[in-house]
PDB file of C-alpha atoms in Angstrom:
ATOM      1  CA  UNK R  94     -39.747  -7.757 -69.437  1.00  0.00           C
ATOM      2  CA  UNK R  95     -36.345  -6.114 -70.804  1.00  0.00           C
ATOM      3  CA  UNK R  96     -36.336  -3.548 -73.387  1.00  0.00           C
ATOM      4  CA  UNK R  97     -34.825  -5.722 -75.616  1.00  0.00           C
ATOM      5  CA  UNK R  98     -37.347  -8.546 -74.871  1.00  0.00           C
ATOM      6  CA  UNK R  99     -40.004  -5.939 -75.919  1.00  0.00           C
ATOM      7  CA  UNK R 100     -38.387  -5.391 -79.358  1.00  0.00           C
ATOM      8  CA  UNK R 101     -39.771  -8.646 -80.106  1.00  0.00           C
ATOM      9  CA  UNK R 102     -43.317  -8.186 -79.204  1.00  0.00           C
ATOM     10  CA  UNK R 103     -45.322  -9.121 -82.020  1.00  0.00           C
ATOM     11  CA  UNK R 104     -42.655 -11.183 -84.018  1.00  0.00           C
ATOM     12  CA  UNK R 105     -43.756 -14.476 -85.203  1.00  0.00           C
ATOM     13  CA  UNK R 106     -40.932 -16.242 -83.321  1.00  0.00           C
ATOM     14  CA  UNK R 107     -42.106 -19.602 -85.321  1.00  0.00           C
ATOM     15  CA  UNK R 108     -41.016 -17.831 -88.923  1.00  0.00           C
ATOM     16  CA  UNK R 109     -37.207 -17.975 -89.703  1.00  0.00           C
ATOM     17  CA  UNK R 110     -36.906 -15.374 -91.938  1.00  0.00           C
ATOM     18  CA  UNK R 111     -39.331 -12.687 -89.768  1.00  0.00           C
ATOM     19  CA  UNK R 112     -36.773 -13.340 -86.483  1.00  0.00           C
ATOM     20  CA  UNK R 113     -33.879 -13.018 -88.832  1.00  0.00           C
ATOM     21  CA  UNK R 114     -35.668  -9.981 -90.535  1.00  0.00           C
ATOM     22  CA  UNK R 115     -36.592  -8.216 -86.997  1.00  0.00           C
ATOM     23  CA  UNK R 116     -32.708  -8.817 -85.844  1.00  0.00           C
ATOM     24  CA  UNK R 117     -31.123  -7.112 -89.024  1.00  0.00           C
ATOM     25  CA  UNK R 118     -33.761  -4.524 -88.832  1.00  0.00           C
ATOM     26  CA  UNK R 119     -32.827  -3.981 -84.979  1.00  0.00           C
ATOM     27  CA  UNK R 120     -29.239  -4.809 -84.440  1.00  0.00           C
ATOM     28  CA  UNK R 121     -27.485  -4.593 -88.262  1.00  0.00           C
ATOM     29  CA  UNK R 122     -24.601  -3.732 -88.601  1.00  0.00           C
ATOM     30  CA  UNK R 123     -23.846  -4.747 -85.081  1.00  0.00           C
ATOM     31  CA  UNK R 124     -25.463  -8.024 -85.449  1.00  0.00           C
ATOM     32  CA  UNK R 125     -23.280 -11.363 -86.166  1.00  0.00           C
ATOM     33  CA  UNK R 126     -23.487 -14.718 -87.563  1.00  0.00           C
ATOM     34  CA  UNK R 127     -21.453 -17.237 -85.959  1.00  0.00           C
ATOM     35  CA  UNK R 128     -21.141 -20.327 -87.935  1.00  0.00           C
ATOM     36  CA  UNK R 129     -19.519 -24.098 -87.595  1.00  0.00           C
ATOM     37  CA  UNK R 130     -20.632 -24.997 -91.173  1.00  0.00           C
ATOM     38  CA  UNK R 131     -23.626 -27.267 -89.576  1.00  0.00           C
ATOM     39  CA  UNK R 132     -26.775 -27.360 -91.849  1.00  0.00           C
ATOM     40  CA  UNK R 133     -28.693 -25.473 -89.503  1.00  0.00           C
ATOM     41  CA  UNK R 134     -25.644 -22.583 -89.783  1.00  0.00           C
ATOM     42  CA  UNK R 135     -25.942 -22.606 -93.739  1.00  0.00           C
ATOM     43  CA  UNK R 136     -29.679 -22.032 -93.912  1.00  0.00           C
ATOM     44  CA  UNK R 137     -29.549 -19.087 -91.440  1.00  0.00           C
ATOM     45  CA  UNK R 138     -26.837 -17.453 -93.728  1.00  0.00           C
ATOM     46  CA  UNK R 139     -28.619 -18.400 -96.465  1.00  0.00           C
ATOM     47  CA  UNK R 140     -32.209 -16.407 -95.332  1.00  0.00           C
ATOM     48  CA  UNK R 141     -29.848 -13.465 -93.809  1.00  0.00           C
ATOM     49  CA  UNK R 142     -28.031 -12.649 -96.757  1.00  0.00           C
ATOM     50  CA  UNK R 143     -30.990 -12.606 -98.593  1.00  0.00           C
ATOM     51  CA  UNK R 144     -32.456 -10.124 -96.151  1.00  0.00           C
ATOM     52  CA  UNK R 145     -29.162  -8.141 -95.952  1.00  0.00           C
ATOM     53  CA  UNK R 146     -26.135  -9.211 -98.154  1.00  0.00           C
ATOM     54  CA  UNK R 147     -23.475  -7.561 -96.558  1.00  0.00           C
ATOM     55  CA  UNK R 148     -23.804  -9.598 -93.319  1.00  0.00           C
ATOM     56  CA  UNK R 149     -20.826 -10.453 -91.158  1.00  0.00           C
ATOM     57  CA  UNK R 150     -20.304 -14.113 -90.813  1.00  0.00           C
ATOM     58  CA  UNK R 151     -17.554 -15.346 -88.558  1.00  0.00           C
ATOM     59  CA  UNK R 152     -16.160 -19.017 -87.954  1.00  0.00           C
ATOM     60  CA  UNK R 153     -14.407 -20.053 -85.103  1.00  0.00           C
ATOM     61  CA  UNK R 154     -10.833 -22.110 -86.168  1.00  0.00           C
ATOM     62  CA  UNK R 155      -9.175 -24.242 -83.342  1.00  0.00           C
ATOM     63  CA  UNK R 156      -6.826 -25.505 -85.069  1.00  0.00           C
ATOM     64  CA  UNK R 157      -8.852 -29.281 -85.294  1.00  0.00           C
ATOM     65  CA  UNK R 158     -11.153 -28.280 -88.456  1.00  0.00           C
ATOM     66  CA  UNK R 159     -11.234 -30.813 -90.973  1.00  0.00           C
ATOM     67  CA  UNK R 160     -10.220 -29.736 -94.676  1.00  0.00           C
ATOM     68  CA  UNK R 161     -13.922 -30.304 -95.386  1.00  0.00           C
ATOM     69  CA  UNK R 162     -14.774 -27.695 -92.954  1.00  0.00           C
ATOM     70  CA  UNK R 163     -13.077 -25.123 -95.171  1.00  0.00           C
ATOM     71  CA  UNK R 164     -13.801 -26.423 -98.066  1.00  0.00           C
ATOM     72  CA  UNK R 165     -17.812 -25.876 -96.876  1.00  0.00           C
ATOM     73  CA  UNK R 166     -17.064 -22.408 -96.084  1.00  0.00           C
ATOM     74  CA  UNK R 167     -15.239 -21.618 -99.198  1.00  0.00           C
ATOM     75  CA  UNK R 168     -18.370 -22.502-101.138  1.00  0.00           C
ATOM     76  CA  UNK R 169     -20.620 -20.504 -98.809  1.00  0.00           C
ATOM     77  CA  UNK R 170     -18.542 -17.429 -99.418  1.00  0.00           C
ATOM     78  CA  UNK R 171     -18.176 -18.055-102.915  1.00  0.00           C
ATOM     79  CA  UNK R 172     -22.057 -18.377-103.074  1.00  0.00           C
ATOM     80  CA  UNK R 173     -23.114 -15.344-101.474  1.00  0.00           C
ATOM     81  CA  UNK R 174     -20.635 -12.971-101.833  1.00  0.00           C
ATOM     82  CA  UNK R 175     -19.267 -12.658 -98.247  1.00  0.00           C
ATOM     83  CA  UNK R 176     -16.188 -12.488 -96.152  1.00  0.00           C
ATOM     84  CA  UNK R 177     -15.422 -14.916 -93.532  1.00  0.00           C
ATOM     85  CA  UNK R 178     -13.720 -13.760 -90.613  1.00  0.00           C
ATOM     86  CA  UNK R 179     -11.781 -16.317 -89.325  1.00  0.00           C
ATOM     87  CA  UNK R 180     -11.039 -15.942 -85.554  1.00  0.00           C
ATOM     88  CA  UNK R 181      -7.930 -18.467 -84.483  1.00  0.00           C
ATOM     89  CA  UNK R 182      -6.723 -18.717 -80.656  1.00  0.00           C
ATOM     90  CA  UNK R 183      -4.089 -17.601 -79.111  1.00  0.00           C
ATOM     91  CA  UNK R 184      -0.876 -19.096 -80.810  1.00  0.00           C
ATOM     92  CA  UNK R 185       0.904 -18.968 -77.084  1.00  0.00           C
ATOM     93  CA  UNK R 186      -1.877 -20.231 -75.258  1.00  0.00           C
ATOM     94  CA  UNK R 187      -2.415 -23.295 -77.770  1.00  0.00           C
ATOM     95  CA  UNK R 188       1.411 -23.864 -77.613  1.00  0.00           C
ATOM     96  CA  UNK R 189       2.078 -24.070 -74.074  1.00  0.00           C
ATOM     97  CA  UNK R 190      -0.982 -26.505 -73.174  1.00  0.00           C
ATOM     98  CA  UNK R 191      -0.270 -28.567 -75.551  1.00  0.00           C
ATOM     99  CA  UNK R 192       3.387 -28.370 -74.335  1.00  0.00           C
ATOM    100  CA  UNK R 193       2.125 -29.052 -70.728  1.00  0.00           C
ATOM    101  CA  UNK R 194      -1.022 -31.687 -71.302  1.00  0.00           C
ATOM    102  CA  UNK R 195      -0.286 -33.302 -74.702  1.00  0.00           C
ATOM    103  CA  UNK R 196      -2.368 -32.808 -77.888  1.00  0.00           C
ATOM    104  CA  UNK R 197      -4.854 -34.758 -76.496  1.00  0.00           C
ATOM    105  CA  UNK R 198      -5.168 -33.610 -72.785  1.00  0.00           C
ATOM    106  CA  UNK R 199      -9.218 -32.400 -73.897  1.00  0.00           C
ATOM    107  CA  UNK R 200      -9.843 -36.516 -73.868  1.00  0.00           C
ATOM    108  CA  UNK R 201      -8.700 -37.216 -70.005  1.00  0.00           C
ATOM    109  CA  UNK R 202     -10.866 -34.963 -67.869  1.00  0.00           C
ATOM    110  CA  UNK R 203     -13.498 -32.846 -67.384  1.00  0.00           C
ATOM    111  CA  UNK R 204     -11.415 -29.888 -66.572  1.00  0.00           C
ATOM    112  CA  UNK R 205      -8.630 -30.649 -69.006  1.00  0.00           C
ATOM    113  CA  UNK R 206     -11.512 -30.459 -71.881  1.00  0.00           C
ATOM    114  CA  UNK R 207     -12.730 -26.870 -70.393  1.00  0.00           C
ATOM    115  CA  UNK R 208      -9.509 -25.808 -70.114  1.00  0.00           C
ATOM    116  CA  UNK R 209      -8.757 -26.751 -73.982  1.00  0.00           C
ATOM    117  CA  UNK R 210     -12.117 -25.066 -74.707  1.00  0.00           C
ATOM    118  CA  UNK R 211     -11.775 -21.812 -73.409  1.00  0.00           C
ATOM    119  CA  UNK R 212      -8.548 -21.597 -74.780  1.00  0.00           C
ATOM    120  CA  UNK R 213      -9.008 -22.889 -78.630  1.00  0.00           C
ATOM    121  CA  UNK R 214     -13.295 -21.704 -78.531  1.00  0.00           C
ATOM    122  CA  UNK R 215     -14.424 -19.167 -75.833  1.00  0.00           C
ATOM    123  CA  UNK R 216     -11.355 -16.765 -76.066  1.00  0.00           C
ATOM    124  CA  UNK R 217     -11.740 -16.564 -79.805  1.00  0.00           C
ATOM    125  CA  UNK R 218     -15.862 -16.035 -79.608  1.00  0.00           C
ATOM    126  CA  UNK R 219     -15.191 -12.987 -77.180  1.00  0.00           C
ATOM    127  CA  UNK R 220     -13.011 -11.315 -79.186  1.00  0.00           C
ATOM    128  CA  UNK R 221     -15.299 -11.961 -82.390  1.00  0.00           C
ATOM    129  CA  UNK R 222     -18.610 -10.380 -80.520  1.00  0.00           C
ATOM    130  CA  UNK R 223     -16.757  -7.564 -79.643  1.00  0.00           C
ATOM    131  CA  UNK R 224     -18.518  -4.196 -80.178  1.00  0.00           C
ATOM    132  CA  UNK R 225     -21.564  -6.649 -81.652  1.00  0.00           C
ATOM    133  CA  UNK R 226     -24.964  -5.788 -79.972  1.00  0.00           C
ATOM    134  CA  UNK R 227     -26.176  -9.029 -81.206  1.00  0.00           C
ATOM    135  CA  UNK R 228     -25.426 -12.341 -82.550  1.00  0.00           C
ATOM    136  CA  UNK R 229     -27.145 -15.497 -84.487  1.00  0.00           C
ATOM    137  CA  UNK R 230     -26.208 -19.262 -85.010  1.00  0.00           C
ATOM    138  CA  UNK R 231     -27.854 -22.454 -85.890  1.00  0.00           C
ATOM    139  CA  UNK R 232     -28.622 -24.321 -82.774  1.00  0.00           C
ATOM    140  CA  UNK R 233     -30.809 -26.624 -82.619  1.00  0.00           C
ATOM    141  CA  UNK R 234     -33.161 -28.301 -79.313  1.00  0.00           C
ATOM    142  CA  UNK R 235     -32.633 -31.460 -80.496  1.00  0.00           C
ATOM    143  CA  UNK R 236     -28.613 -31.544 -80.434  1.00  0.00           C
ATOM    144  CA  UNK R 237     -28.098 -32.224 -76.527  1.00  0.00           C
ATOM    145  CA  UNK R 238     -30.010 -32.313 -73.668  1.00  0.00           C
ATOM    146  CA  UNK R 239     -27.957 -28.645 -72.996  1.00  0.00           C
ATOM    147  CA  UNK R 240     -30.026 -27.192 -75.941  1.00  0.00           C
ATOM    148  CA  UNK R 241     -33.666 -28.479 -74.888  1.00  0.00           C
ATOM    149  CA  UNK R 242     -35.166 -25.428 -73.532  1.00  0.00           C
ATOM    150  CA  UNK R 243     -33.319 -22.755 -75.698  1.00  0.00           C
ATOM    151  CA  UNK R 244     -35.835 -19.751 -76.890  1.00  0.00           C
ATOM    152  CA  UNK R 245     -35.470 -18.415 -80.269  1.00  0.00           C
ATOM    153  CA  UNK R 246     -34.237 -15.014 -78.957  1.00  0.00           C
ATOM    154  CA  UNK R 247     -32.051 -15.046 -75.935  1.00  0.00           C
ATOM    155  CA  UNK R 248     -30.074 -12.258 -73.725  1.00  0.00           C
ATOM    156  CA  UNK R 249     -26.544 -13.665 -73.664  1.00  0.00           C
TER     157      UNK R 249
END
């Protein structure tokens, strides 16, 4: 077992608000929340900020949100008191793919939608983890067959 598996010996990993607890307690303020808006994203902001109110919440924008993405957000950060950090892709990169493949190349193939991903989605989550020792979002087992085995606490 890792020594960062062992810092979670004895945590109820069934209780939201103990794992979320344990994580501040171990990892703030190197720990993140990343957030699409999702439910499941709102409630884990919601029990973390009432554990630790100054907690950094970051949102990934590729340029496809709908207006009632933001307007979700702005309400959350309203609400609790926080700031947002908004992490955008590379205006270049964006530019010349869509210049190349068409606004729409992520619909044709496999590779095309990768491509658009690591561009508009990975890019922007590496640069917002930077210098983080840890990180937190609302997934869920049930949302693909991807997601079916996740653990509560992963090493990424």
């Amino acid at each position: 077992m890792s020594e960062t598996m062992k810092a979670w010996t004895g945590i109820n990993l069934a209780n939201p608000e103990a794992v979320i607890g344990h994580a501040l307690s171990l990892y703030h303020p190197a720990l993140t929340i990343a957030s699409s808006w999702s439910v499941e994203d709102i409630a884990l902001i919601d029990m973390a900020a009432q554990i630790q109110p100054d907690i950094r919440v970051f949102s990934l924008d590729t340029g496809r949100l709908n207006p009632e993405t933001y307007e979700c957000a702005e309400r959350v950060r309203e609400k609790y008191g926080i700031e947002i950090e908004w992490m955008f892709p590379d205006r270049e990169a964006v530019e010349s793919l869509e210049r190349a493949k068409g606004l729409f190349s992520f619909r044709e193939t496999v590779e095309n939608r990768k491509e658009c991903c690591s561009i508009r989605k990975v890019e922007p989550l590496r640069r917002a983890l930077k210098n983080q020792k840890a990180w937190m979002t609302g997934l869920r087992r049930s949302q693909s067959v991807t997601r079916v085995k996740l653990d509560v606490v992963e090493i990424d």
